[in-house]
């Protein structure tokens, strides 16, 4: 009788403390079956679409979390398998800010995307070029970060337009998420020098002014496996899938080259 009571007590304690072998096994399997991917909002559209196709073909679930870094970095430090950037310098900055998270040898460039000008629907200010952004009365929103650091200056500098465009920057923010909120809330903002790809996410509230090829600037989209990932083989499989021609076509649909 005492033996039965003792065994029952041990079993109860195991369950209460969460050490059930069956539960651990199931939880571990669930975690390992899901690839956790983190990065900025810009490349979310194509990466999420490709992830869904990857899951259909392989059965491996991919969970993509995107947005300003401060919203996901704490969780990413715990369970990220893959980190992607909105530009090459952006992922490099991430590595400087959070040393040891990224496995540098796994770093891979996906596809590049061009800068353009987003304007209001119908383009009421008739903005057709970078030069038009220097005209009196044009109000520009600038993202001074999120892969766009220095983007307008690099474009303007080659054409001697830095003073004129700088004068018309009405507000500068740190992230695309902030710029989108401002764009939707403040109709007096006329233009945003950013990636063409953002138009495909904001087609209901923007028109896209594409720059001539000789004026365009391109920045990359890097991706890397994390050092602590327990799913490195699956993570590499997903990155290889991102590099296929089928995936490239998805990125092109979203505004990548």
PDB file of N, CA and C in Angstrom, residues 12 15 22 32 49 76 85 89-90 108 113 116 118 123 127 136 159 170 174 186 192 200 211-212 235 249 255:
ATOM      1  N   UNK A  12       2.525  12.428  -9.447  1.00  0.00           N
ATOM      2  CA  UNK A  12       1.851  13.718  -9.324  1.00  0.00           C
ATOM      3  C   UNK A  12       2.856  14.858  -9.367  1.00  0.00           C
ATOM      4  N   UNK A  15       4.130  15.562 -12.909  1.00  0.00           N
ATOM      5  CA  UNK A  15       3.156  16.284 -13.727  1.00  0.00           C
ATOM      6  C   UNK A  15       3.091  17.746 -13.320  1.00  0.00           C
ATOM      7  N   UNK A  22       6.212  12.568 -21.802  1.00  0.00           N
ATOM      8  CA  UNK A  22       5.353  12.622 -22.967  1.00  0.00           C
ATOM      9  C   UNK A  22       5.126  14.070 -23.381  1.00  0.00           C
ATOM     10  N   UNK A  32      10.502  22.038 -32.753  1.00  0.00           N
ATOM     11  CA  UNK A  32      11.454  21.716 -33.801  1.00  0.00           C
ATOM     12  C   UNK A  32      10.817  21.629 -35.180  1.00  0.00           C
ATOM     13  N   UNK A  49       4.966  34.816 -48.427  1.00  0.00           N
ATOM     14  CA  UNK A  49       4.363  34.059 -49.523  1.00  0.00           C
ATOM     15  C   UNK A  49       5.199  32.834 -49.870  1.00  0.00           C
ATOM     16  N   UNK A  76      13.190  36.790 -30.414  1.00  0.00           N
ATOM     17  CA  UNK A  76      14.133  36.222 -31.388  1.00  0.00           C
ATOM     18  C   UNK A  76      15.386  35.690 -30.704  1.00  0.00           C
ATOM     19  N   UNK A  85      17.398  40.750 -43.311  1.00  0.00           N
ATOM     20  CA  UNK A  85      17.534  42.195 -43.236  1.00  0.00           C
ATOM     21  C   UNK A  85      16.854  42.884 -44.396  1.00  0.00           C
ATOM     22  N   UNK A  89      23.501  46.531 -45.069  1.00  0.00           N
ATOM     23  CA  UNK A  89      24.020  47.230 -43.892  1.00  0.00           C
ATOM     24  C   UNK A  89      23.133  46.990 -42.671  1.00  0.00           C
ATOM     25  N   UNK A  90      21.847  46.776 -42.918  1.00  0.00           N
ATOM     26  CA  UNK A  90      20.898  46.577 -41.821  1.00  0.00           C
ATOM     27  C   UNK A  90      21.214  45.287 -41.058  1.00  0.00           C
ATOM     28  N   UNK A 108      23.487  34.868 -46.524  1.00  0.00           N
ATOM     29  CA  UNK A 108      23.183  34.688 -47.949  1.00  0.00           C
ATOM     30  C   UNK A 108      22.433  35.899 -48.469  1.00  0.00           C
ATOM     31  N   UNK A 113      16.501  45.296 -54.474  1.00  0.00           N
ATOM     32  CA  UNK A 113      15.313  46.086 -54.815  1.00  0.00           C
ATOM     33  C   UNK A 113      15.707  47.546 -55.004  1.00  0.00           C
ATOM     34  N   UNK A 116      12.552  54.173 -55.194  1.00  0.00           N
ATOM     35  CA  UNK A 116      11.648  54.957 -56.024  1.00  0.00           C
ATOM     36  C   UNK A 116      10.989  56.022 -55.171  1.00  0.00           C
ATOM     37  N   UNK A 118       7.299  57.239 -53.633  1.00  0.00           N
ATOM     38  CA  UNK A 118       5.883  57.021 -53.406  1.00  0.00           C
ATOM     39  C   UNK A 118       5.197  58.382 -53.307  1.00  0.00           C
ATOM     40  N   UNK A 123      -1.262  61.285 -57.879  1.00  0.00           N
ATOM     41  CA  UNK A 123      -0.079  62.150 -57.977  1.00  0.00           C
ATOM     42  C   UNK A 123      -0.465  63.626 -58.157  1.00  0.00           C
ATOM     43  N   UNK A 127       4.557  64.813 -59.376  1.00  0.00           N
ATOM     44  CA  UNK A 127       5.974  64.495 -59.131  1.00  0.00           C
ATOM     45  C   UNK A 127       6.390  63.391 -60.091  1.00  0.00           C
ATOM     46  N   UNK A 136       9.038  74.104 -54.452  1.00  0.00           N
ATOM     47  CA  UNK A 136       8.434  74.733 -53.291  1.00  0.00           C
ATOM     48  C   UNK A 136       7.070  74.110 -53.002  1.00  0.00           C
ATOM     49  N   UNK A 159      23.052  64.043 -58.303  1.00  0.00           N
ATOM     50  CA  UNK A 159      22.446  65.017 -59.204  1.00  0.00           C
ATOM     51  C   UNK A 159      22.489  66.446 -58.649  1.00  0.00           C
ATOM     52  N   UNK A 170       9.895  67.173 -44.517  1.00  0.00           N
ATOM     53  CA  UNK A 170       9.010  67.724 -43.492  1.00  0.00           C
ATOM     54  C   UNK A 170       9.162  67.003 -42.162  1.00  0.00           C
ATOM     55  N   UNK A 174      12.327  56.833 -37.759  1.00  0.00           N
ATOM     56  CA  UNK A 174      13.301  55.744 -37.708  1.00  0.00           C
ATOM     57  C   UNK A 174      12.871  54.485 -38.453  1.00  0.00           C
ATOM     58  N   UNK A 186      -1.572  61.874 -42.199  1.00  0.00           N
ATOM     59  CA  UNK A 186      -1.292  63.250 -42.604  1.00  0.00           C
ATOM     60  C   UNK A 186      -1.283  63.368 -44.119  1.00  0.00           C
ATOM     61  N   UNK A 192       7.563  60.133 -50.496  1.00  0.00           N
ATOM     62  CA  UNK A 192       8.435  59.326 -49.638  1.00  0.00           C
ATOM     63  C   UNK A 192       9.429  58.619 -50.547  1.00  0.00           C
ATOM     64  N   UNK A 200       3.789  48.072 -53.330  1.00  0.00           N
ATOM     65  CA  UNK A 200       2.973  46.866 -53.487  1.00  0.00           C
ATOM     66  C   UNK A 200       2.279  46.497 -52.179  1.00  0.00           C
ATOM     67  N   UNK A 211      12.130  55.645 -60.965  1.00  0.00           N
ATOM     68  CA  UNK A 211      13.220  56.463 -61.462  1.00  0.00           C
ATOM     69  C   UNK A 211      13.822  55.822 -62.709  1.00  0.00           C
ATOM     70  N   UNK A 212      14.413  56.630 -63.599  1.00  0.00           N
ATOM     71  CA  UNK A 212      15.124  56.054 -64.748  1.00  0.00           C
ATOM     72  C   UNK A 212      16.218  55.117 -64.266  1.00  0.00           C
ATOM     73  N   UNK A 235      16.471  25.107 -41.693  1.00  0.00           N
ATOM     74  CA  UNK A 235      16.671  26.522 -41.996  1.00  0.00           C
ATOM     75  C   UNK A 235      17.433  26.686 -43.305  1.00  0.00           C
ATOM     76  N   UNK A 249      10.646  34.699 -58.648  1.00  0.00           N
ATOM     77  CA  UNK A 249       9.483  35.278 -59.321  1.00  0.00           C
ATOM     78  C   UNK A 249       8.505  35.894 -58.332  1.00  0.00           C
ATOM     79  N   UNK A 255       8.171  43.583 -56.224  1.00  0.00           N
ATOM     80  CA  UNK A 255       8.969  44.781 -56.493  1.00  0.00           C
ATOM     81  C   UNK A 255      10.475  44.616 -56.409  1.00  0.00           C
TER      82      UNK A 255
END
